[in-house]
């Protein structure tokens, strides 16, 4: 299973997920995912469209808020806060390692 870190009662972060992980995430009770990784960042990385389709098949809501660097965190923190307010929880936000998603979560709290 994916290595995840819980940030609050409703939000978790992790590194890259695979489309095949979505059914297990649904079984664990996750109702939404937020992808913070831009497509094409690394060879072999699953595209957002494939992950979103797998999420839909698993009954999980999905939103893509790609963060390419530190400037994107400040620019997209409102989008992330809005997503958390609108999406059912628990929510898993992911990027390459989970660090960007965690920093975005912290920025959105301010």
PDB file of C-alpha atoms in Angstrom:
ATOM      1  CA  UNK A   1       0.000   0.000   0.000  1.00  0.00           C
ATOM      2  CA  UNK A   2       0.972   3.619  -0.430  1.00  0.00           C
ATOM      3  CA  UNK A   3       3.027   5.339   2.273  1.00  0.00           C
ATOM      4  CA  UNK A   4       0.733   8.133   3.513  1.00  0.00           C
ATOM      5  CA  UNK A   5       1.000  10.860   6.138  1.00  0.00           C
ATOM      6  CA  UNK A   6      -2.074  12.212   7.895  1.00  0.00           C
ATOM      7  CA  UNK A   7      -2.165  16.026   8.164  1.00  0.00           C
ATOM      8  CA  UNK A   8      -5.531  16.430   9.881  1.00  0.00           C
ATOM      9  CA  UNK A   9      -8.683  14.391  10.457  1.00  0.00           C
ATOM     10  CA  UNK A  10      -9.640  14.721   6.808  1.00  0.00           C
ATOM     11  CA  UNK A  11      -6.445  15.196   4.763  1.00  0.00           C
ATOM     12  CA  UNK A  12      -3.590  12.836   3.957  1.00  0.00           C
ATOM     13  CA  UNK A  13      -0.599  13.241   1.626  1.00  0.00           C
ATOM     14  CA  UNK A  14       1.504  10.700  -0.258  1.00  0.00           C
ATOM     15  CA  UNK A  15       3.916  10.245  -3.076  1.00  0.00           C
ATOM     16  CA  UNK A  16       2.846   9.257  -6.577  1.00  0.00           C
ATOM     17  CA  UNK A  17      -0.115   6.909  -6.734  1.00  0.00           C
ATOM     18  CA  UNK A  18      -0.820   4.395  -9.455  1.00  0.00           C
ATOM     19  CA  UNK A  19      -4.222   3.956 -11.112  1.00  0.00           C
ATOM     20  CA  UNK A  20      -4.288   0.425  -9.679  1.00  0.00           C
ATOM     21  CA  UNK A  21      -4.195   1.938  -6.146  1.00  0.00           C
ATOM     22  CA  UNK A  22      -7.600   3.598  -6.465  1.00  0.00           C
ATOM     23  CA  UNK A  23      -9.817   0.610  -5.558  1.00  0.00           C
ATOM     24  CA  UNK A  24      -7.776   0.023  -2.371  1.00  0.00           C
ATOM     25  CA  UNK A  25      -7.984   3.721  -1.503  1.00  0.00           C
ATOM     26  CA  UNK A  26     -11.764   3.553  -1.910  1.00  0.00           C
ATOM     27  CA  UNK A  27     -11.861   0.477   0.346  1.00  0.00           C
ATOM     28  CA  UNK A  28      -9.898   2.432   2.981  1.00  0.00           C
ATOM     29  CA  UNK A  29     -12.594   5.112   2.850  1.00  0.00           C
ATOM     30  CA  UNK A  30     -10.967   7.813   0.742  1.00  0.00           C
ATOM     31  CA  UNK A  31     -13.618   9.774  -1.122  1.00  0.00           C
ATOM     32  CA  UNK A  32     -11.420  12.247  -3.008  1.00  0.00           C
ATOM     33  CA  UNK A  33      -7.916  12.713  -4.399  1.00  0.00           C
ATOM     34  CA  UNK A  34      -6.022  15.841  -5.419  1.00  0.00           C
ATOM     35  CA  UNK A  35      -3.144  15.414  -7.845  1.00  0.00           C
ATOM     36  CA  UNK A  36      -0.436  18.042  -7.285  1.00  0.00           C
ATOM     37  CA  UNK A  37       2.024  16.623  -9.788  1.00  0.00           C
ATOM     38  CA  UNK A  38       2.274  18.047 -13.319  1.00  0.00           C
ATOM     39  CA  UNK A  39       1.982  15.508 -16.130  1.00  0.00           C
ATOM     40  CA  UNK A  40       5.291  14.489 -17.690  1.00  0.00           C
ATOM     41  CA  UNK A  41       7.437  15.415 -14.705  1.00  0.00           C
ATOM     42  CA  UNK A  42       9.180  12.049 -14.797  1.00  0.00           C
ATOM     43  CA  UNK A  43       9.357   9.181 -17.319  1.00  0.00           C
ATOM     44  CA  UNK A  44       6.885   6.415 -16.532  1.00  0.00           C
ATOM     45  CA  UNK A  45       4.685   8.631 -14.383  1.00  0.00           C
ATOM     46  CA  UNK A  46       0.975   7.853 -14.906  1.00  0.00           C
ATOM     47  CA  UNK A  47      -0.875  10.714 -16.597  1.00  0.00           C
ATOM     48  CA  UNK A  48      -3.514  12.621 -14.698  1.00  0.00           C
ATOM     49  CA  UNK A  49      -6.218  11.550 -17.163  1.00  0.00           C
ATOM     50  CA  UNK A  50      -5.526   7.867 -16.447  1.00  0.00           C
ATOM     51  CA  UNK A  51      -5.521   8.439 -12.672  1.00  0.00           C
ATOM     52  CA  UNK A  52      -8.722  10.504 -12.854  1.00  0.00           C
ATOM     53  CA  UNK A  53     -10.465   7.788 -14.889  1.00  0.00           C
ATOM     54  CA  UNK A  54      -9.417   5.127 -12.350  1.00  0.00           C
ATOM     55  CA  UNK A  55     -10.647   7.361  -9.527  1.00  0.00           C
ATOM     56  CA  UNK A  56     -14.012   7.784 -11.218  1.00  0.00           C
ATOM     57  CA  UNK A  57     -14.266   4.010 -11.691  1.00  0.00           C
ATOM     58  CA  UNK A  58     -13.557   3.576  -7.956  1.00  0.00           C
ATOM     59  CA  UNK A  59     -16.148   6.182  -6.957  1.00  0.00           C
ATOM     60  CA  UNK A  60     -13.537   8.711  -5.855  1.00  0.00           C
ATOM     61  CA  UNK A  61     -13.770  12.395  -6.754  1.00  0.00           C
ATOM     62  CA  UNK A  62     -10.583  13.750  -8.377  1.00  0.00           C
ATOM     63  CA  UNK A  63      -9.114  17.188  -8.940  1.00  0.00           C
ATOM     64  CA  UNK A  64      -5.811  18.184 -10.574  1.00  0.00           C
ATOM     65  CA  UNK A  65      -3.936  21.144  -9.072  1.00  0.00           C
ATOM     66  CA  UNK A  66      -0.413  20.736 -10.498  1.00  0.00           C
ATOM     67  CA  UNK A  67       2.466  22.367  -8.615  1.00  0.00           C
ATOM     68  CA  UNK A  68       5.713  22.665 -10.585  1.00  0.00           C
ATOM     69  CA  UNK A  69       7.665  24.780  -8.095  1.00  0.00           C
ATOM     70  CA  UNK A  70       7.554  27.064  -5.040  1.00  0.00           C
ATOM     71  CA  UNK A  71       5.880  29.931  -6.923  1.00  0.00           C
ATOM     72  CA  UNK A  72       2.982  27.638  -7.798  1.00  0.00           C
ATOM     73  CA  UNK A  73       2.321  26.955  -4.115  1.00  0.00           C
ATOM     74  CA  UNK A  74       1.529  30.610  -3.429  1.00  0.00           C
ATOM     75  CA  UNK A  75      -0.446  30.935  -6.652  1.00  0.00           C
ATOM     76  CA  UNK A  76      -2.538  27.765  -6.162  1.00  0.00           C
ATOM     77  CA  UNK A  77      -3.109  27.704  -2.380  1.00  0.00           C
ATOM     78  CA  UNK A  78      -6.589  29.187  -2.862  1.00  0.00           C
ATOM     79  CA  UNK A  79      -7.474  26.490  -5.399  1.00  0.00           C
ATOM     80  CA  UNK A  80      -6.316  23.835  -2.928  1.00  0.00           C
ATOM     81  CA  UNK A  81      -8.299  25.366  -0.039  1.00  0.00           C
ATOM     82  CA  UNK A  82     -11.386  25.536  -2.267  1.00  0.00           C
ATOM     83  CA  UNK A  83     -10.946  21.903  -3.324  1.00  0.00           C
ATOM     84  CA  UNK A  84     -10.707  20.794   0.301  1.00  0.00           C
ATOM     85  CA  UNK A  85     -13.847  22.788   1.138  1.00  0.00           C
ATOM     86  CA  UNK A  86     -15.806  21.330  -1.785  1.00  0.00           C
ATOM     87  CA  UNK A  87     -14.633  17.718  -1.941  1.00  0.00           C
ATOM     88  CA  UNK A  88     -15.877  14.923   0.312  1.00  0.00           C
ATOM     89  CA  UNK A  89     -13.370  13.592   2.795  1.00  0.00           C
ATOM     90  CA  UNK A  90     -11.174  11.962   3.558  1.00  0.00           C
ATOM     91  CA  UNK A  91      -8.942  13.415   0.838  1.00  0.00           C
ATOM     92  CA  UNK A  92      -5.557  12.156  -0.355  1.00  0.00           C
ATOM     93  CA  UNK A  93      -3.316  14.769  -2.000  1.00  0.00           C
ATOM     94  CA  UNK A  94      -0.290  13.423  -3.836  1.00  0.00           C
ATOM     95  CA  UNK A  95       2.812  14.524  -5.725  1.00  0.00           C
ATOM     96  CA  UNK A  96       6.187  12.846  -6.330  1.00  0.00           C
ATOM     97  CA  UNK A  97       7.077  12.429  -2.650  1.00  0.00           C
ATOM     98  CA  UNK A  98       4.216  14.088  -0.757  1.00  0.00           C
ATOM     99  CA  UNK A  99       6.319  17.142   0.189  1.00  0.00           C
ATOM    100  CA  UNK A 100       4.728  19.597  -2.285  1.00  0.00           C
ATOM    101  CA  UNK A 101       1.256  18.473  -1.282  1.00  0.00           C
ATOM    102  CA  UNK A 102       2.147  19.002   2.367  1.00  0.00           C
ATOM    103  CA  UNK A 103       3.525  22.489   1.704  1.00  0.00           C
ATOM    104  CA  UNK A 104       0.439  23.364  -0.337  1.00  0.00           C
ATOM    105  CA  UNK A 105      -1.794  22.184   2.511  1.00  0.00           C
ATOM    106  CA  UNK A 106       0.145  24.341   4.994  1.00  0.00           C
ATOM    107  CA  UNK A 107      -0.077  27.380   2.695  1.00  0.00           C
ATOM    108  CA  UNK A 108      -3.817  26.876   2.228  1.00  0.00           C
ATOM    109  CA  UNK A 109      -4.347  26.950   5.998  1.00  0.00           C
ATOM    110  CA  UNK A 110      -3.018  30.541   6.280  1.00  0.00           C
TER     111      UNK A 110
END
